[in-house]
Short mmCIF file of C-alpha atoms in Angstrom, two decimals:
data_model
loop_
_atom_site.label_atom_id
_atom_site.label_comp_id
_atom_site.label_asym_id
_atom_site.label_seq_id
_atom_site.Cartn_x
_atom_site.Cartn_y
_atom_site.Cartn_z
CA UNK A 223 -0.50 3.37 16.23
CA UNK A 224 -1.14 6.87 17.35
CA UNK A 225 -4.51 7.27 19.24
CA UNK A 226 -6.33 10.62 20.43
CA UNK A 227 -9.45 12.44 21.21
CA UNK A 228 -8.36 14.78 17.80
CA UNK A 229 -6.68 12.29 15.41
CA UNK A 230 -4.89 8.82 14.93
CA UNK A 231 -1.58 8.14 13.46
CA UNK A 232 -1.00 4.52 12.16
CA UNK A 233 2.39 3.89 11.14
CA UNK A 234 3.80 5.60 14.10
CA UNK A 235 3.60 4.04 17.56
CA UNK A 236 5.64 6.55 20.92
CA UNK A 237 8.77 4.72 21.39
CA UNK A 238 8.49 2.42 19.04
CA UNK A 239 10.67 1.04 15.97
CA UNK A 240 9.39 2.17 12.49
CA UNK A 241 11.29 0.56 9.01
CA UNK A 242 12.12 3.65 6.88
CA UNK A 243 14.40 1.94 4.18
CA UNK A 244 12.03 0.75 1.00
CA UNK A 245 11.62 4.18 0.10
CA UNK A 246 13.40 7.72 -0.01
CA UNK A 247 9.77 9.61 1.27
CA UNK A 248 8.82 8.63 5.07
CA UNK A 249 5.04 8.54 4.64
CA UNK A 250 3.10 9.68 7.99
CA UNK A 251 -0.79 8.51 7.35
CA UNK A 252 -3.66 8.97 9.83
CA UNK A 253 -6.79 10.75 10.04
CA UNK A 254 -8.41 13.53 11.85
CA UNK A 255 -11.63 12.53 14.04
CA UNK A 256 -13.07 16.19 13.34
CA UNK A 257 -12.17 17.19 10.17
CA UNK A 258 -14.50 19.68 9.65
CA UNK A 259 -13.84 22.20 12.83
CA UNK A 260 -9.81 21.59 11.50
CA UNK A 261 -8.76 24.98 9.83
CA UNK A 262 -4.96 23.86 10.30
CA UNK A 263 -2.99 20.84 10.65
CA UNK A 264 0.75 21.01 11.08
CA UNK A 265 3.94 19.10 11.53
CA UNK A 266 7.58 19.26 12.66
CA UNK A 267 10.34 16.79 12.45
CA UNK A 268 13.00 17.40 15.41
CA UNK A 269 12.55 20.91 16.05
CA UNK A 270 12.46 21.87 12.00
CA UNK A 271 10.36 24.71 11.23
CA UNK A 272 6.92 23.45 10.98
CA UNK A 273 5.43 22.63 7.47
CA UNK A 274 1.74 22.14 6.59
CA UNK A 275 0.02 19.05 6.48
CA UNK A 276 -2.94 17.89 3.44
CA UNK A 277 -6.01 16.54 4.84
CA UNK A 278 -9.18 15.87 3.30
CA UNK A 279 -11.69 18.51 3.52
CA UNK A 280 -14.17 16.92 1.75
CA UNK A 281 -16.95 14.23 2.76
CA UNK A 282 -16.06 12.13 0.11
CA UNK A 283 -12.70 10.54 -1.25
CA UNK A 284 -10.38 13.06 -2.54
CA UNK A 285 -7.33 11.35 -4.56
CA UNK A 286 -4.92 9.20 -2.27
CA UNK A 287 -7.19 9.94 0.58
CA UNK A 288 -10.04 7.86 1.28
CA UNK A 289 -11.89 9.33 4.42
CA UNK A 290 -13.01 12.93 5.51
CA UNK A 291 -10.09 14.13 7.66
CA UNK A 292 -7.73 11.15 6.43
CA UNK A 293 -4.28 13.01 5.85
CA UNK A 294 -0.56 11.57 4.83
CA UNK A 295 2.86 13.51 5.29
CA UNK A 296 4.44 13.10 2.08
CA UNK A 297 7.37 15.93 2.28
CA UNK A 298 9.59 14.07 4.97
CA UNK A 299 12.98 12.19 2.95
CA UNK A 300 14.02 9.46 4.63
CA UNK A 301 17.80 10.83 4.58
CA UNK A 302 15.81 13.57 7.11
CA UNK A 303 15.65 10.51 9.84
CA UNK A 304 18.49 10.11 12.49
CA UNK A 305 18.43 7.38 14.24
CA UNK A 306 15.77 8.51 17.28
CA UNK A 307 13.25 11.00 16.07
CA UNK A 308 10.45 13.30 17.88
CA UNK A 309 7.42 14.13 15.30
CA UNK A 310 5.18 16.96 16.93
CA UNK A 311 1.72 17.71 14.91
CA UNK A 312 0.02 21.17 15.65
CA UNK A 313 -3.41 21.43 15.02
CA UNK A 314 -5.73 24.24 14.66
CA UNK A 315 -9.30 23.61 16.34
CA UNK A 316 -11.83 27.13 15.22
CA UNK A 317 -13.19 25.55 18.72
CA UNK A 318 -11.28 25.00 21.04
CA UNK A 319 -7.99 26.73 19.44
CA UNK A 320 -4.23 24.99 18.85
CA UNK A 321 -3.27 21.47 20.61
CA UNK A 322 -0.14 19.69 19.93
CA UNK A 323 0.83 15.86 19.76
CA UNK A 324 3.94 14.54 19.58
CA UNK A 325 5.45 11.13 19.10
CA UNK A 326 8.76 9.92 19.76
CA UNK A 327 9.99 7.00 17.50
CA UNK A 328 13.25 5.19 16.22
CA UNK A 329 14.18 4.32 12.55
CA UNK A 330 15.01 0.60 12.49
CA UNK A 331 18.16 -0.09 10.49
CA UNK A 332 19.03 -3.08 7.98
CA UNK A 333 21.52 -4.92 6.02
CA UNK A 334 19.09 -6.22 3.25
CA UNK A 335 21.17 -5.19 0.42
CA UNK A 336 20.19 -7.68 -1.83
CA UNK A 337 16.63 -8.89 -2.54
CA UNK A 338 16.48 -11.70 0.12
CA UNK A 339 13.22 -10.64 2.52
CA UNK A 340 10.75 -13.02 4.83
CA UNK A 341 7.64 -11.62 6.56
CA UNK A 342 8.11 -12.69 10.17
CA UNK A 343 5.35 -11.80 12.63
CA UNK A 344 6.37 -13.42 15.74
CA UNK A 345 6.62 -10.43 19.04
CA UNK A 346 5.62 -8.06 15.91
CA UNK A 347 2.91 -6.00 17.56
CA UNK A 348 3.11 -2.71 14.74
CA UNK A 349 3.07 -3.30 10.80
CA UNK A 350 5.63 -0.79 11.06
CA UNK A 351 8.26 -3.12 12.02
CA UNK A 352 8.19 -4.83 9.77
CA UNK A 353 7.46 -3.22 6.92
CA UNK A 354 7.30 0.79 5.85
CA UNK A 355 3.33 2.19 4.93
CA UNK A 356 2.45 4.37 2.15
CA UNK A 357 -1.35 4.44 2.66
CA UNK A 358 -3.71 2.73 4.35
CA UNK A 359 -4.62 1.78 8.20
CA UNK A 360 -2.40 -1.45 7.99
CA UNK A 361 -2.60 -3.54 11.37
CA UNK A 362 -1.03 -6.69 13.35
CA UNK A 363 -3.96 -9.12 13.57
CA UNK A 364 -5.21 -12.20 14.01
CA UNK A 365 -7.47 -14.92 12.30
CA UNK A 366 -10.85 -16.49 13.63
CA UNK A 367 -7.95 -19.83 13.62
CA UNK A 368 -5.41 -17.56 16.18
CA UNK A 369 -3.17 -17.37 12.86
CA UNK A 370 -1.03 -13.97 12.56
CA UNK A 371 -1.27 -11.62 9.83
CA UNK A 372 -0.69 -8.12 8.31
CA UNK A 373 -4.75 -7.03 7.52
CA UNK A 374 -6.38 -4.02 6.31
CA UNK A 375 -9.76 -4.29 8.34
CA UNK A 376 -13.16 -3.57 5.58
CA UNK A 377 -13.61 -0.55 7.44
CA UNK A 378 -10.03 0.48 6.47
CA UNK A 379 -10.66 -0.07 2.75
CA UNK A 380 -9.70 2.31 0.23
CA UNK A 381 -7.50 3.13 -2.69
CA UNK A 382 -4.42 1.39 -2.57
CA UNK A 383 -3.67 -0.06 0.40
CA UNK A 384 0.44 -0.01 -0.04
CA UNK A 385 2.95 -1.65 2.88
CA UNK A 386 6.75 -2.18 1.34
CA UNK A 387 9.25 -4.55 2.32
CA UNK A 388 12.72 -4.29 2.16
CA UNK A 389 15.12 -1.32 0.27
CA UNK A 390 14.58 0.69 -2.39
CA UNK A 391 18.27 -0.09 -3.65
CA UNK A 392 16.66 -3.50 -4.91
CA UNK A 393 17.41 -4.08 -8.66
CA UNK A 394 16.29 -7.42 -10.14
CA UNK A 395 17.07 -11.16 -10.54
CA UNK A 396 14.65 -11.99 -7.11
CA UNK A 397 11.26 -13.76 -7.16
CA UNK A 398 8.26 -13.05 -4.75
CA UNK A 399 5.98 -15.28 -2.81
CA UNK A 400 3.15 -14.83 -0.96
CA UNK A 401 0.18 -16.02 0.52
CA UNK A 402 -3.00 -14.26 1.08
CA UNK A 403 -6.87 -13.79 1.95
CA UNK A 404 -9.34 -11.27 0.65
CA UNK A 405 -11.73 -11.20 3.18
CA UNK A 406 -14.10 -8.86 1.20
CA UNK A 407 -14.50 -6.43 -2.01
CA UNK A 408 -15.70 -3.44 -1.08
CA UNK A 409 -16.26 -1.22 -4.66
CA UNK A 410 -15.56 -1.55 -8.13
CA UNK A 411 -12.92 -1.29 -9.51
CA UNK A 412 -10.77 -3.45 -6.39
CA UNK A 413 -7.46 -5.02 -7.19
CA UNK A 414 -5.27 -6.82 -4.62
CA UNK A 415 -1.03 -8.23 -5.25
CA UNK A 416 2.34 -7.88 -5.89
CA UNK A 417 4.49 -4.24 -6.10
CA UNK A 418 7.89 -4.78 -7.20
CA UNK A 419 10.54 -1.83 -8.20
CA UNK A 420 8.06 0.88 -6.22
CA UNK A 421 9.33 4.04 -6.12
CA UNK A 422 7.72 6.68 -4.17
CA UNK A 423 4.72 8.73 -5.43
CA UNK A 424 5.80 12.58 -6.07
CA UNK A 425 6.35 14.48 -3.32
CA UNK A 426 4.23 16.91 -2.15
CA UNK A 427 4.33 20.54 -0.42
CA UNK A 428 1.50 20.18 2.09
CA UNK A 429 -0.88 22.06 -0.05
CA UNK A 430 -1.62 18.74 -2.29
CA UNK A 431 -1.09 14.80 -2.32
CA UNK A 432 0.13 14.00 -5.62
CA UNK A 433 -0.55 10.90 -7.17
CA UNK A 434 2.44 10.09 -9.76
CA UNK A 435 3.41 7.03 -9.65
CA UNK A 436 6.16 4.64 -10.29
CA UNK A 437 6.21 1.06 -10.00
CA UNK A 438 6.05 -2.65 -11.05
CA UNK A 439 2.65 -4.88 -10.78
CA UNK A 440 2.05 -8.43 -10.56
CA UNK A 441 -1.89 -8.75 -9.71
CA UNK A 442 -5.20 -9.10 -10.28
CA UNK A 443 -7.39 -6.48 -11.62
CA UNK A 444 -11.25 -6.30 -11.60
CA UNK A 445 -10.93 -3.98 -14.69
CA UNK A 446 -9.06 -6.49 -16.75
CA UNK A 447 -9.37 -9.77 -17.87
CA UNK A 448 -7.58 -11.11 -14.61
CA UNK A 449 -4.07 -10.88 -13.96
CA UNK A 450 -1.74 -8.12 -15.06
CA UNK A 451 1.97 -7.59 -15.03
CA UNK A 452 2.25 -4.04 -15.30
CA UNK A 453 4.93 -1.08 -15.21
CA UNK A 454 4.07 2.35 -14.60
CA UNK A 455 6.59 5.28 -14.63
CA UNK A 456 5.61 8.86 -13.37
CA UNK A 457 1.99 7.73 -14.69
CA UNK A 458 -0.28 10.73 -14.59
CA UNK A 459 -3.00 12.29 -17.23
CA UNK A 460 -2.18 15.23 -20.09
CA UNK A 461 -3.80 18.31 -20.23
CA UNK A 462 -6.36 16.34 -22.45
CA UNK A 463 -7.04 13.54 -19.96
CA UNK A 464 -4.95 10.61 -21.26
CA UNK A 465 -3.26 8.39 -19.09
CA UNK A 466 0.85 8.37 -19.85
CA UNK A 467 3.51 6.83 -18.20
CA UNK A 468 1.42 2.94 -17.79
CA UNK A 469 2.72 0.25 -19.51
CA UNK A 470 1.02 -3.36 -19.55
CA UNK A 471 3.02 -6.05 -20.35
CA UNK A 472 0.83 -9.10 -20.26
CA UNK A 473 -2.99 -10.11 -19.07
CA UNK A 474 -4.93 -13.32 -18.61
CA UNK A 475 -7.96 -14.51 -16.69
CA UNK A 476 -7.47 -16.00 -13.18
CA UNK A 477 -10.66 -17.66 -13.79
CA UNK A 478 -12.73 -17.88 -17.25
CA UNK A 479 -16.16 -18.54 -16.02
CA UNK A 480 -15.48 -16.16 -12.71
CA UNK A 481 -14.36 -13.66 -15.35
CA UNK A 482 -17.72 -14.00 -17.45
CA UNK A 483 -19.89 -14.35 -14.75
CA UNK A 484 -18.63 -11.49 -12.55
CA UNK A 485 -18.97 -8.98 -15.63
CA UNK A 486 -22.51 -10.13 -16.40
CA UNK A 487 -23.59 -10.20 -12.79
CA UNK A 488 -21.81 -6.90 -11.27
CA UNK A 489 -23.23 -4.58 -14.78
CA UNK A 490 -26.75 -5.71 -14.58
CA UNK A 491 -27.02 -7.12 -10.56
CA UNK A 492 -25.00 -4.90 -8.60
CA UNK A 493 -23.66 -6.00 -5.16
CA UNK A 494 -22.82 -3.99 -1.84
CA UNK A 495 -19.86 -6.65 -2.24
CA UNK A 496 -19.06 -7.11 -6.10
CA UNK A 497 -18.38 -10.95 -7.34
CA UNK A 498 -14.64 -11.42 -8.62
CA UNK A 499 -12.38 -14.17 -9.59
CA UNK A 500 -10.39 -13.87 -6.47
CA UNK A 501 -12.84 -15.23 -3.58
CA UNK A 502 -13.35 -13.65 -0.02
CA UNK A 503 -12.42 -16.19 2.20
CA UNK A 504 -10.40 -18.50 0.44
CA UNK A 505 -6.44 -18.36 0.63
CA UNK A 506 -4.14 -18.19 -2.02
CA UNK A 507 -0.90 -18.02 -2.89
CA UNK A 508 0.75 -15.57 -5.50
CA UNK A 509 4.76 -15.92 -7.25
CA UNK A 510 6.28 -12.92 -9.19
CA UNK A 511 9.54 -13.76 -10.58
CA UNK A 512 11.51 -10.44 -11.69
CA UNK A 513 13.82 -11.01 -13.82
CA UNK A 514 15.69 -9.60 -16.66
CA UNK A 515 15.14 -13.08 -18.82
CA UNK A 516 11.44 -13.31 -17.78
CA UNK A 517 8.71 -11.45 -15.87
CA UNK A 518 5.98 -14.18 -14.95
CA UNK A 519 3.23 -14.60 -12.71
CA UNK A 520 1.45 -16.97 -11.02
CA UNK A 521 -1.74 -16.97 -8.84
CA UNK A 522 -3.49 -20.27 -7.09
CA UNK A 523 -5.49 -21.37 -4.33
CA UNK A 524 -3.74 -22.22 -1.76
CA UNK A 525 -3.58 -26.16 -0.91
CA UNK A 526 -4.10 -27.12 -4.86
CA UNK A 527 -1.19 -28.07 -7.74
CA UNK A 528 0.65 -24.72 -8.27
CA UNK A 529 0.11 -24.28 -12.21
CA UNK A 530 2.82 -23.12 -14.93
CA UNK A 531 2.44 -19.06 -14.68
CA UNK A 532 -0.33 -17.70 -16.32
CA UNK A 533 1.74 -14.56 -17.22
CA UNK A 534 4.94 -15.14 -18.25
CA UNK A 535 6.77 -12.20 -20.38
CA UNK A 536 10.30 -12.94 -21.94
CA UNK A 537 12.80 -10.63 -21.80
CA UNK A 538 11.14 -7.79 -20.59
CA UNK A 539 12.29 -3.72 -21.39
CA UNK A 540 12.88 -3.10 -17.59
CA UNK A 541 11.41 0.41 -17.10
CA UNK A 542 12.75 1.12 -13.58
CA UNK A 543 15.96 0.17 -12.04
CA UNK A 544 15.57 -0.64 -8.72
CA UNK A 545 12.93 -0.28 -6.06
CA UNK A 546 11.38 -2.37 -2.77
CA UNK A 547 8.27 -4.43 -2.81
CA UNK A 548 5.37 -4.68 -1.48
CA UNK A 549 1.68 -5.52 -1.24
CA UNK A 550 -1.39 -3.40 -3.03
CA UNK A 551 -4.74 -4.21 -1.98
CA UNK A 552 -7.67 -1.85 -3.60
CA UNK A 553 -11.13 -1.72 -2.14
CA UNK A 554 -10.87 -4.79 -0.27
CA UNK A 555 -10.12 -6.09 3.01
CA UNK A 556 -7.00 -8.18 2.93
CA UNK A 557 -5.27 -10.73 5.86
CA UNK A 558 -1.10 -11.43 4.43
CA UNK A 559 0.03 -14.55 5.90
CA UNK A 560 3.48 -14.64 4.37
CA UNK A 561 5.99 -12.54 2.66
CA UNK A 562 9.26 -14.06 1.11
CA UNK A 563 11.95 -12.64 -1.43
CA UNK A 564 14.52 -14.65 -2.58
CA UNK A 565 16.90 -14.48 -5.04
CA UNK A 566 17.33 -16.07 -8.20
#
């Protein structure tokens, strides 16, 4: 992480290793401390002319971007990377004029050709090691027990929390593991669990932060009856509103009475932190197996009987070819403990 008087970076850290590989945009995320006196923000990537950078203006959350002054670089390609790199950001202060920043980093390079991925935290000290950000103020961190973890802190909540792991080449025929903690909802709706087959959201120009999206999703949904497995391909509204491009597949509760309960208790009683069927606090364990004879899903606690998959979809229409994966954690603060693809 990137730390000034003006702003914070946090999936860059000076001279140190980022993982640019799980998709074809390098997202730069961070936020301006004072947004308001901002009237420019802007970047360059080894000595390219400089391009503009979209912040949030407003006081309250504006798209992708949760925070006033939170901003994410969405126009670098990866293929733009060499192997040592030397971002500069410009920005334009009405009060005390232009200051620059700049951060000298290396792209890590891998051999993970084939879905075949485990989350290893030991000497990790940035997320971006290990994995590549999208959005969100992902950190290194440890439990009240000493145990290491990837976390998004409750302060650090917001819409879609994304980190990726491995390559974007990824096709199918893998299955995902991983265990986790929600240690609290922050909002309605909140969602936290599996990506698979992400592909980047649109890129931008600088003037806006689109929010197209394409990707797979095993997880669970306040908005639902549970779980979801769920495909989504350049989703985005019409002219009249309607939501194209999303395609569910299969739903189920996690939890019947935590499913009737929550709805009855979070329309008529609401909470600063909403009841759901996934508990802060507790751990469990999630399994996506992507494949072309079966999508299925399976959520648990962790430490009881894993069950047969709630979800389980046979011979799915496979709407994307190949992406990385990933974790997506929405309006909640989230510990992950561990991370494993392996092949089927």
């Amino acid at each position: 992480m990137y730390l000034s008087d003006q702003l914070e970076i946090w999936n860059l850290t000076p001279n140190s290793p980022a993982w640019g590989h799980a998709q074809t945009l390098f997202n730069v995320a961070g936020r301006l401390k004072s947004p308001d006196t901002v009237e420019n923000l802007l970047y360059s990537l080894n000595d390219y002319p400089e391009k503009p950078v979209y912040f949030n203006r407003r006081t309250e959350r504006n798209g992708r971007l949760h925070h006033h002054g939170d901003f994410n670089i969405d126009t670098i390609l990866t293929q733009e990377l060499t192997r040592h790199n030397r971002l500069k950001l410009r920005v334009l202060d009405r009060n005390s004029g232009w200051s620059e920043h700049e951060i000298a980093f290396h792209l890590l390079h891998g051999s993970l050709t084939e879905p075949n991925f485990k989350l290893d935290l030991d000497g990790i000290t940035h997320p971006q090691q290990v994995g590549q950000i999208v959005d969100g103020k992902w950190r290194v961190s440890r439990d009240e027990a000493d145990i290491p973890c990837l976390e998004i802190k409750a302060e650090d909540a917001g819409l879609d929390r994304i980190i990726l792991f491995g390559q974007h080449t990824w096709g199918s025929s893998y299955e995902i593991t991983a265990r986790l903690s929600v240690t609290t909802w922050t909002g309605i709706p909140h969602n936290i669990g599996l990506v698979f087959k992400w592909n980047p959201h649109r890129r931008g120009d600088g003037a806006s932060l689109p929010t197209e999206w394409s990707t797979g999703l095993g997880y669970y949904y306040s908005q639902c009856p549970g779980l979801r497995i769920r495909f989504g391909v350049n989703v985005c509204r019409d002219a009249s509103g309607n939501k194209i491009g999303d395609y569910i597949l299969k739903e189920a509760p996690l939890s019947f009475w935590r499913s009737y309960t929550s709805r009855i208790i979070n329309r008529f009683l609401p909470l600063k932190n909403p009841l759901s069927q996934i508990s802060p606090g507790a751990f469990y364990r999630f399994r996506m197996r992507v494949d072309p004879a079966e999508y299925a899903l399976t959520v648990w606690v962790d430490g009881q009987p894993e069950p047969a998959p709630q979800l389980s979809v046979p011979n799915p229409v496979e709407r994307l070819p190949q992406g990385s994966v990933g974790i997506i954690a929405h309006r909640c603060g989230v510990r992950i403990y561990e991370y494993k693809v392996s092949p089927l």
